[in-house]
Coordinates of C-alpha atoms in Angstrom, one line a residue:
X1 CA -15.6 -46.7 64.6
X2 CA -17.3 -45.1 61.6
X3 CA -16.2 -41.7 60.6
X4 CA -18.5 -39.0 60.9
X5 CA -17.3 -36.8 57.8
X6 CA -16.5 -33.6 59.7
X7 CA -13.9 -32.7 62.2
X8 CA -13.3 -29.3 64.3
X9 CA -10.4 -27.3 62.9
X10 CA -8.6 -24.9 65.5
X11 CA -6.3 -21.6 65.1
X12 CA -4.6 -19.9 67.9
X13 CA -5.3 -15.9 67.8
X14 CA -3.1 -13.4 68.9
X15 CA -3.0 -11.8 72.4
X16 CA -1.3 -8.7 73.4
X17 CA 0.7 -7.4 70.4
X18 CA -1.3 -4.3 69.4
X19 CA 0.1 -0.9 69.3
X20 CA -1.9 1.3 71.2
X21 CA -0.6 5.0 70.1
X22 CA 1.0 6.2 67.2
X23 CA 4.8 7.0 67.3
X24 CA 4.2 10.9 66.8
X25 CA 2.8 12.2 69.3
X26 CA 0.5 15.7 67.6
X27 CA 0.9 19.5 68.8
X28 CA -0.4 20.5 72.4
X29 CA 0.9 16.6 74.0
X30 CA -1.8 14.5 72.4
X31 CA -1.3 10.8 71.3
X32 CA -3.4 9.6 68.6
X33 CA -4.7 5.9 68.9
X34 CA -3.6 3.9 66.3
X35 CA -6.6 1.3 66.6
X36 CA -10.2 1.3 67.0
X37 CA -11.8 0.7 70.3
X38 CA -11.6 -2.7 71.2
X39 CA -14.9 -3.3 71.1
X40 CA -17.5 -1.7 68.6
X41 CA -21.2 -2.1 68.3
X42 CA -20.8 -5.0 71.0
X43 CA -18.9 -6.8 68.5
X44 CA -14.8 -7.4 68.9
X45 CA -12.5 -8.8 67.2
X46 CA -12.3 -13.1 66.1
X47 CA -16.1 -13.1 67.2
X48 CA -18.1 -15.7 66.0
X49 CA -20.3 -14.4 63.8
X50 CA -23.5 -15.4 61.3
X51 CA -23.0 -13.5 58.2
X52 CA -24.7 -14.5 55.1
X53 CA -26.4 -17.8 56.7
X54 CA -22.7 -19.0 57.4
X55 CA -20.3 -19.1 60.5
X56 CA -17.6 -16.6 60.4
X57 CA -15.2 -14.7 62.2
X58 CA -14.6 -10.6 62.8
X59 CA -11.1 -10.1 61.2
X60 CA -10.7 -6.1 61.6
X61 CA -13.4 -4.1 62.6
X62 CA -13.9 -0.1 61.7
X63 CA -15.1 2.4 64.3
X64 CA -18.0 3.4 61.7
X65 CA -19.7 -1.0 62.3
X66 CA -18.6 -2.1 59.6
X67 CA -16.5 -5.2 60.1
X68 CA -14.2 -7.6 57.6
X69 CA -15.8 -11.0 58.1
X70 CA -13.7 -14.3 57.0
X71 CA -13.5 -18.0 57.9
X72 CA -10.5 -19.8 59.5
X73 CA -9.1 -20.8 56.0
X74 CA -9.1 -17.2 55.0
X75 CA -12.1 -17.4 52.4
X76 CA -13.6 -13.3 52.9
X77 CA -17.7 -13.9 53.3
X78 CA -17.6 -9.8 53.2
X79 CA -14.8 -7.0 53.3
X80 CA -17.2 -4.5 55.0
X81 CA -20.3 -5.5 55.9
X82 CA -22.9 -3.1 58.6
X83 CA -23.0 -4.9 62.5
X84 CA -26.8 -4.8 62.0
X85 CA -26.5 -7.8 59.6
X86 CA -24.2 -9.9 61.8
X87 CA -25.6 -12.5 64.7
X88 CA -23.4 -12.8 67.3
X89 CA -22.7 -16.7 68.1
X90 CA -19.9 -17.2 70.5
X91 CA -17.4 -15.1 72.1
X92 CA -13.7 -14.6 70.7
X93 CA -11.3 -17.4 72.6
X94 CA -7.8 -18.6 72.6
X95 CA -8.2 -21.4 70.2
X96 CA -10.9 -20.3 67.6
X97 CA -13.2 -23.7 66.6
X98 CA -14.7 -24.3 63.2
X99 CA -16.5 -27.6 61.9
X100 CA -15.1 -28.2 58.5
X101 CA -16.2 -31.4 56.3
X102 CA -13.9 -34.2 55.5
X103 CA -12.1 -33.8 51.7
X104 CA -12.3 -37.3 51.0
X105 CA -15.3 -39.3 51.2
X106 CA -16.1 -42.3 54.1
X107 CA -14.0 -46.0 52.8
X108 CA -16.1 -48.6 51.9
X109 CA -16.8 -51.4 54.6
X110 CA -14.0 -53.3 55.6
X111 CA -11.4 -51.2 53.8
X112 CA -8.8 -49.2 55.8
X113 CA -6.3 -46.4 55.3
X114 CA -3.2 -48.7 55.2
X115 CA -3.3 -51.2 52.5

């Protein structure tokens, strides 16, 4: 089998661990919301995003659109950057997918791994 120089890297987001309210609750009964809305613009977060010609992924988003954009490795393509630059790809998952090339380069023919 010949190797194809990339393979699919996957991370496991988070689910269910937000808090929704702040602890002190403000004069007259009202509880403040300690998050944005969960989804802004049509975006949410660990969206698959194109940002900048590259494949990204919402890491926090801000009521106003702006969103922090990053890869899976944590390399930041943009700490705020407008929802009317951003593509939507795919929607946020489980297992987030990203194609990442291979660090070393293909073995010459008829050489393996284990010498």
């Amino acid at each position: 089998a010949e190797r194809l120089g990339e393979f699919f890297f996957q991370k496991q987001t988070r689910r269910n661990n937000r808090q929704i309210h702040k602890l002190s609750i403000l004069k007259g009964g009202r509880r403040k919301r300690n998050q944005a809305s969960f989804e802004v613009k049509g975006f949410r977060l660990f969206d698959k995003v194109a940002c900048k010609g590259e494949e990204s992924f919402i890491f926090s988003r801000r009521s106003s659109g702006y969103f922090d954009v990053r890869k899976l490795d944590g390399t930041r393509i943009s700490a705020g950057i407008s929802y009317k630059k951003l593509r939507l790809l795919e929607k946020r998952r489980t297992y987030l997918t990203e194609i990442r090339k291979e660090a070393f380069p293909p073995l010459p023919e008829g050489r393996s791994l284990r010498a």
